[in-house]
Amino acid sequence: MGGRRGQGPGEVRQRRVYEEPEVGDGARVLVDRLWPRGVSKDAARLDEWCRDVAPSKELRTWYGHRPERYEEFAERYRAELGASPAAEALEGLRGRVAEGPLTLLTATKDVELSHVTVLAEVLGE
């Protein structure tokens, strides 16, 4: 269901926070700016809530998960990831990837057209 790349250290998974945790998830990091509706902190089983790598409210609102805007959204989001505080948070996630599998979690319905896919690509570069 979630996107996967590689095995062990360097593996980055993408999943919805509403899915049950899996044994191979490794570090579970929520990368949304807002806490997901209907999910308790215990049920999420997070290692970290990394709000700083989420797209800005302005970018999120502009994008509105419209598929025709995805490419431009991805470009704008990559630019945001290069600026503070996202750049520092991104380095923290790179450290987690070096240590073992990392699962990026989001409440977004369409993970493939979300910031999580862009983030996983950036972490894999």
Coordinates of N, CA, C and O in Angstrom, one line a residue:
M1 N 0.8 -1.2 0.0 CA 0.0 0.0 0.0 C 0.9 1.2 0.0 O 0.7 2.1 -0.8
G2 N 1.8 1.4 1.0 CA 2.7 2.5 1.0 C 3.9 2.3 0.1 O 4.2 1.2 -0.3
G3 N 4.5 3.4 -0.4 CA 5.6 3.4 -1.2 C 6.8 2.9 -0.5 O 7.0 3.2 0.7
R4 N 7.7 2.1 -1.1 CA 8.9 1.6 -0.4 C 10.1 1.7 -1.4 O 9.9 1.6 -2.6
R5 N 11.2 1.9 -0.8 CA 12.5 2.0 -1.5 C 13.5 1.3 -0.7 O 13.8 1.6 0.4
G6 N 14.2 0.4 -1.4 CA 15.4 -0.3 -0.8 C 15.0 -1.2 0.4 O 13.9 -1.6 0.6
Q7 N 16.1 -1.6 1.2 CA 15.9 -2.5 2.3 C 16.8 -1.9 3.4 O 17.9 -1.4 3.1
G8 N 16.4 -2.0 4.7 CA 17.3 -1.7 5.8 C 17.6 -0.2 5.8 O 16.7 0.6 5.4
P9 N 18.8 0.2 6.2 CA 19.2 1.6 6.2 C 19.0 2.2 4.8 O 19.3 1.5 3.8
G10 N 18.4 3.3 4.7 CA 18.2 3.9 3.4 C 16.8 3.7 2.9 O 16.4 4.3 1.9
E11 N 16.0 2.8 3.5 CA 14.7 2.5 3.1 C 13.8 3.6 3.6 O 13.8 3.9 4.8
V12 N 13.0 4.2 2.7 CA 12.0 5.2 3.1 C 10.6 4.7 2.6 O 10.4 4.4 1.5
R13 N 9.7 4.6 3.6 CA 8.4 4.1 3.3 C 7.4 5.3 3.4 O 7.7 6.3 4.2
Q14 N 6.3 5.3 2.7 CA 5.3 6.3 2.8 C 4.0 5.6 3.1 O 3.6 4.7 2.4
R15 N 3.3 6.0 4.2 CA 2.1 5.4 4.6 C 1.1 6.4 5.2 O 1.6 7.5 5.7
R16 N -0.1 6.1 5.2 CA -1.1 6.9 5.9 C -1.0 6.6 7.4 O -0.8 5.4 7.8
V17 N -1.2 7.6 8.2 CA -1.1 7.4 9.7 C -2.2 6.6 10.2 O -2.2 6.0 11.3
Y18 N -3.3 6.4 9.4 CA -4.5 5.7 9.8 C -4.2 4.1 9.6 O -5.0 3.4 10.1
E19 N -3.2 3.7 8.9 CA -2.9 2.3 8.7 C -2.2 1.8 10.0 O -1.5 2.5 10.7
E20 N -2.4 0.5 10.3 CA -1.8 -0.2 11.4 C -0.3 -0.2 11.2 O 0.2 -0.4 10.1
P21 N 0.5 0.1 12.3 CA 1.9 0.0 12.3 C 2.3 -1.4 11.8 O 1.7 -2.4 12.1
E22 N 3.5 -1.5 11.1 CA 4.0 -2.8 10.7 C 5.4 -3.0 11.3 O 6.1 -2.0 11.7
V23 N 5.8 -4.2 11.5 CA 7.1 -4.5 12.1 C 8.2 -3.8 11.4 O 9.1 -3.3 12.1
G24 N 8.3 -3.8 10.1 CA 9.4 -3.2 9.4 C 9.3 -1.7 9.2 O 10.1 -1.2 8.4
D25 N 8.5 -1.0 9.9 CA 8.3 0.4 9.7 C 9.6 1.2 10.1 O 9.9 2.3 9.6
G26 N 10.4 0.7 11.0 CA 11.5 1.4 11.5 C 11.0 2.7 12.3 O 10.0 2.6 13.0
A27 N 11.7 3.8 12.1 CA 11.3 5.0 12.8 C 10.0 5.5 12.1 O 9.9 5.6 10.9
R28 N 9.0 5.8 12.9 CA 7.7 6.3 12.3 C 7.6 7.8 12.6 O 7.6 8.2 13.8
V29 N 7.6 8.6 11.5 CA 7.6 10.1 11.7 C 6.4 10.7 11.0 O 6.3 10.5 9.8
L30 N 5.6 11.4 11.7 CA 4.5 12.1 11.1 C 5.0 13.4 10.5 O 5.7 14.1 11.2
V31 N 4.8 13.7 9.3 CA 5.3 14.8 8.6 C 4.2 15.8 8.1 O 4.4 16.4 7.1
D32 N 3.2 15.8 8.8 CA 2.1 16.8 8.6 C 2.2 18.0 9.6 O 2.6 17.8 10.7
R33 N 1.7 19.1 9.1 CA 1.8 20.3 10.0 C 0.7 20.2 11.1 O 0.8 20.7 12.2
L34 N -0.5 19.6 10.7 CA -1.6 19.5 11.7 C -1.7 18.0 12.1 O -1.5 17.1 11.4
W35 N -2.2 17.9 13.4 CA -2.4 16.5 13.9 C -3.6 15.9 13.2 O -4.6 16.5 13.0
P36 N -3.5 14.6 12.8 CA -4.6 14.0 12.0 C -5.8 13.7 12.9 O -5.7 13.3 14.1
R37 N -7.0 14.0 12.3 CA -8.2 13.8 13.0 C -8.5 12.3 13.4 O -8.2 11.5 12.6
G38 N -9.0 12.1 14.5 CA -9.4 10.8 15.0 C -8.3 9.8 15.3 O -8.5 8.6 15.5
V39 N -7.1 10.3 15.5 CA -5.9 9.5 15.8 C -5.4 9.9 17.1 O -5.0 11.1 17.3
S40 N -5.3 9.0 18.1 CA -4.7 9.3 19.4 C -3.2 9.2 19.3 O -2.7 8.5 18.4
K41 N -2.5 9.9 20.1 CA -1.1 9.8 20.1 C -0.6 8.4 20.4 O 0.4 8.0 19.8
D42 N -1.3 7.7 21.2 CA -0.9 6.3 21.5 C -1.0 5.4 20.3 O -0.2 4.6 19.9
A43 N -2.2 5.5 19.6 CA -2.5 4.7 18.4 C -1.5 5.0 17.3 O -1.2 4.1 16.5
A44 N -1.0 6.2 17.2 CA -0.1 6.6 16.1 C 1.2 5.9 16.2 O 1.9 5.7 15.2
R45 N 1.7 5.6 17.4 CA 3.0 5.0 17.7 C 4.1 5.7 17.0 O 4.8 5.1 16.2
L46 N 4.2 7.0 17.2 CA 5.2 7.8 16.5 C 6.5 7.8 17.3 O 6.6 7.8 18.5
D47 N 7.6 8.0 16.5 CA 8.9 8.3 17.1 C 9.1 9.8 17.1 O 9.9 10.3 17.9
E48 N 8.5 10.5 16.2 CA 8.6 11.9 16.1 C 7.5 12.5 15.3 O 6.9 11.9 14.4
W49 N 7.1 13.7 15.6 CA 6.2 14.5 14.8 C 7.0 15.7 14.3 O 7.4 16.6 15.0
C50 N 7.3 15.6 13.0 CA 8.3 16.6 12.4 C 7.4 17.6 11.5 O 7.4 17.4 10.3
R51 N 6.9 18.6 12.2 CA 6.0 19.6 11.5 C 6.8 20.4 10.5 O 6.3 20.9 9.5
D52 N 8.1 20.7 10.9 CA 8.9 21.6 10.1 C 9.2 21.2 8.6 O 9.6 22.0 7.8
V53 N 9.0 19.9 8.3 CA 9.2 19.5 6.9 C 7.9 19.5 6.1 O 7.9 19.3 4.9
A54 N 6.8 19.8 6.8 CA 5.5 19.9 6.1 C 5.5 21.1 5.2 O 6.1 22.1 5.5
P55 N 4.7 21.1 4.1 CA 4.6 22.3 3.3 C 3.9 23.4 4.1 O 3.2 23.2 5.0
S56 N 4.2 24.6 3.7 CA 3.6 25.8 4.4 C 2.1 25.8 4.2 O 1.6 25.2 3.2
K57 N 1.4 26.4 5.0 CA -0.1 26.5 4.9 C -0.4 27.2 3.6 O -1.4 26.7 2.9
E58 N 0.3 28.2 3.1 CA 0.0 28.8 1.9 C 0.2 27.9 0.7 O -0.6 27.8 -0.2
L59 N 1.3 27.1 0.7 CA 1.5 26.2 -0.4 C 0.4 25.1 -0.4 O -0.1 24.7 -1.4
R60 N 0.1 24.6 0.8 CA -0.9 23.5 0.9 C -2.2 24.0 0.4 O -2.9 23.3 -0.3
T61 N -2.6 25.2 0.8 CA -3.9 25.8 0.3 C -3.9 26.0 -1.2 O -4.9 25.6 -1.8
W62 N -2.8 26.5 -1.7 CA -2.7 26.7 -3.2 C -2.9 25.4 -3.9 O -3.6 25.3 -4.9
Y63 N -2.2 24.4 -3.5 CA -2.2 23.1 -4.1 C -3.5 22.4 -4.1 O -4.1 22.0 -5.1
G64 N -4.1 22.3 -2.9 CA -5.5 21.7 -2.8 C -5.6 20.3 -3.3 O -6.6 19.9 -3.7
H65 N -4.5 19.6 -3.4 CA -4.4 18.2 -3.9 C -5.0 18.1 -5.3 O -5.6 17.1 -5.6
R66 N -4.8 19.1 -6.1 CA -5.3 19.1 -7.5 C -4.2 18.5 -8.4 O -3.1 19.0 -8.5
P67 N -4.4 17.3 -9.0 CA -3.4 16.6 -9.7 C -2.7 17.4 -10.8 O -1.5 17.3 -11.0
E68 N -3.4 18.4 -11.4 CA -2.8 19.2 -12.5 C -1.8 20.2 -11.9 O -1.0 20.7 -12.6
R69 N -1.8 20.4 -10.6 CA -0.8 21.3 -9.9 C 0.3 20.6 -9.3 O 1.2 21.2 -8.7
Y70 N 0.3 19.2 -9.3 CA 1.3 18.5 -8.6 C 2.8 18.8 -8.9 O 3.6 19.0 -8.0
E71 N 3.1 18.9 -10.2 CA 4.5 19.2 -10.6 C 5.0 20.5 -10.1 O 6.1 20.6 -9.5
E72 N 4.1 21.5 -10.2 CA 4.5 22.8 -9.7 C 4.6 22.8 -8.1 O 5.5 23.4 -7.5
F73 N 3.6 22.1 -7.5 CA 3.6 21.9 -6.1 C 5.0 21.3 -5.6 O 5.6 21.8 -4.7
A74 N 5.4 20.2 -6.3 CA 6.6 19.5 -6.0 C 7.8 20.5 -6.1 O 8.7 20.5 -5.2
E75 N 7.9 21.3 -7.1 CA 9.0 22.3 -7.2 C 9.0 23.3 -6.1 O 10.0 23.6 -5.5
R76 N 7.8 23.8 -5.8 CA 7.7 24.8 -4.7 C 8.0 24.2 -3.4 O 8.7 24.8 -2.5
Y77 N 7.6 23.0 -3.2 CA 7.8 22.3 -1.9 C 9.3 22.0 -1.7 O 9.9 22.2 -0.7
R78 N 10.0 21.6 -2.8 CA 11.4 21.4 -2.8 C 12.2 22.7 -2.4 O 13.1 22.6 -1.6
A79 N 11.7 23.8 -2.9 CA 12.3 25.1 -2.5 C 12.1 25.4 -1.0 O 13.0 25.8 -0.4
E80 N 10.9 25.1 -0.5 CA 10.7 25.3 0.9 C 11.6 24.4 1.8 O 12.1 24.8 2.8
L81 N 11.9 23.2 1.3 CA 12.7 22.2 2.0 C 14.2 22.7 2.1 O 14.9 22.3 2.9
G82 N 14.5 23.6 1.2 CA 15.9 24.2 1.2 C 16.1 25.3 2.2 O 17.2 25.8 2.4
A83 N 15.0 25.8 2.8 CA 15.1 27.0 3.7 C 14.8 26.6 5.1 O 14.2 25.5 5.4
S84 N 15.3 27.4 6.0 CA 15.1 27.1 7.4 C 13.6 27.4 7.8 O 13.0 28.2 7.2
P85 N 13.1 26.6 8.7 CA 13.6 25.5 9.5 C 13.5 24.2 8.9 O 14.0 23.2 9.4
A86 N 12.9 24.1 7.7 CA 12.7 22.8 7.0 C 14.0 22.1 6.7 O 14.2 20.9 6.9
A87 N 15.0 22.9 6.3 CA 16.3 22.3 5.9 C 17.0 21.6 7.1 O 17.5 20.5 7.0
E88 N 16.9 22.1 8.3 CA 17.4 21.5 9.5 C 16.6 20.2 9.9 O 17.2 19.2 10.2
A89 N 15.3 20.3 9.7 CA 14.5 19.1 10.0 C 14.7 18.0 9.0 O 14.8 16.8 9.4
L90 N 15.0 18.4 7.8 CA 15.3 17.4 6.7 C 16.6 16.7 7.0 O 16.7 15.5 6.9
E91 N 17.6 17.4 7.6 CA 18.8 16.8 8.0 C 18.6 15.8 9.1 O 19.2 14.7 9.1
G92 N 17.7 16.1 10.0 CA 17.4 15.1 11.0 C 16.8 13.9 10.5 O 17.1 12.7 10.9
L93 N 15.9 14.0 9.5 CA 15.3 12.8 8.8 C 16.4 12.0 8.1 O 16.3 10.8 8.0
R94 N 17.3 12.7 7.4 CA 18.4 12.0 6.7 C 19.2 11.1 7.7 O 19.6 10.0 7.4
G95 N 19.4 11.7 8.9 CA 20.1 10.9 10.0 C 19.3 9.6 10.3 O 19.9 8.6 10.5
R96 N 18.0 9.8 10.4 CA 17.1 8.6 10.7 C 17.3 7.5 9.6 O 17.3 6.3 9.9
V97 N 17.3 8.0 8.3 CA 17.4 7.1 7.2 C 18.7 6.3 7.3 O 18.8 5.1 7.0
A98 N 19.8 7.0 7.7 CA 21.1 6.4 7.8 C 21.1 5.3 8.8 O 21.9 4.3 8.7
E99 N 20.3 5.4 9.8 CA 20.2 4.5 11.0 C 19.4 3.2 10.7 O 19.6 2.2 11.3
G100 N 18.4 3.3 9.8 CA 17.6 2.2 9.5 C 16.3 2.7 8.7 O 16.3 3.8 8.3
P101 N 15.4 1.8 8.6 CA 14.2 2.2 7.8 C 13.5 3.4 8.4 O 13.5 3.6 9.7
L102 N 12.8 4.2 7.6 CA 12.1 5.3 8.0 C 10.7 5.3 7.3 O 10.6 5.1 6.1
T103 N 9.7 5.4 8.1 CA 8.3 5.5 7.6 C 7.8 6.9 7.8 O 7.6 7.4 8.9
L104 N 7.5 7.6 6.6 CA 6.9 8.9 6.7 C 5.4 8.7 6.7 O 4.8 8.1 5.8
L105 N 4.8 9.3 7.7 CA 3.3 9.2 7.9 C 2.6 10.5 7.6 O 3.1 11.6 7.9
T106 N 1.4 10.4 7.0 CA 0.6 11.5 6.7 C -0.9 11.1 6.8 O -1.2 9.9 6.7
A107 N -1.7 12.1 7.0 CA -3.2 11.9 7.0 C -3.7 12.1 5.6 O -4.9 11.7 5.3
T108 N -2.9 12.5 4.6 CA -3.4 12.8 3.3 C -4.0 11.5 2.7 O -3.4 10.4 2.8
K109 N -5.1 11.7 2.0 CA -5.7 10.5 1.3 C -4.9 9.9 0.2 O -4.8 8.7 0.1
D110 N -4.4 10.8 -0.7 CA -3.7 10.3 -1.9 C -2.2 10.5 -1.6 O -1.6 11.6 -2.0
V111 N -1.5 9.5 -1.0 CA -0.1 9.6 -0.7 C 0.7 9.9 -1.9 O 1.7 10.7 -1.9
E112 N 0.4 9.3 -3.0 CA 1.2 9.4 -4.2 C 1.3 10.8 -4.8 O 2.3 11.2 -5.4
L113 N 0.2 11.6 -4.5 CA 0.2 13.0 -5.0 C 0.4 14.0 -3.8 O -0.2 15.1 -3.8
S114 N 1.2 13.6 -2.8 CA 1.3 14.4 -1.6 C 2.7 14.8 -1.4 O 3.7 14.4 -2.1
H115 N 2.9 15.6 -0.4 CA 4.3 16.1 0.0 C 5.1 14.9 0.4 O 6.3 15.0 0.3
V116 N 4.5 13.9 0.9 CA 5.3 12.7 1.4 C 6.1 12.1 0.3 O 7.2 11.7 0.5
T117 N 5.5 12.0 -0.9 CA 6.2 11.4 -2.0 C 7.4 12.3 -2.4 O 8.5 11.8 -2.7
V118 N 7.2 13.6 -2.4 CA 8.3 14.5 -2.7 C 9.4 14.4 -1.7 O 10.6 14.3 -2.0
L119 N 9.0 14.3 -0.4 CA 9.9 14.2 0.7 C 10.7 12.9 0.6 O 12.0 12.9 0.8
A120 N 10.1 11.8 0.3 CA 10.8 10.5 0.1 C 11.8 10.6 -1.0 O 12.9 10.1 -0.9
E121 N 11.4 11.3 -2.1 CA 12.4 11.4 -3.2 C 13.6 12.2 -2.8 O 14.7 11.9 -3.1
V122 N 13.3 13.3 -2.1 CA 14.4 14.2 -1.6 C 15.4 13.4 -0.7 O 16.6 13.5 -0.8
L123 N 14.8 12.6 0.2 CA 15.6 11.8 1.1 C 16.4 10.8 0.4 O 17.4 10.3 0.9
G124 N 15.9 10.3 -0.7 CA 16.6 9.3 -1.5 C 17.7 9.8 -2.4 O 18.4 9.1 -3.0
E125 N 17.8 11.2 -2.5 CA 18.8 11.8 -3.4 C 20.2 11.8 -2.8 O 20.3 11.9 -1.6

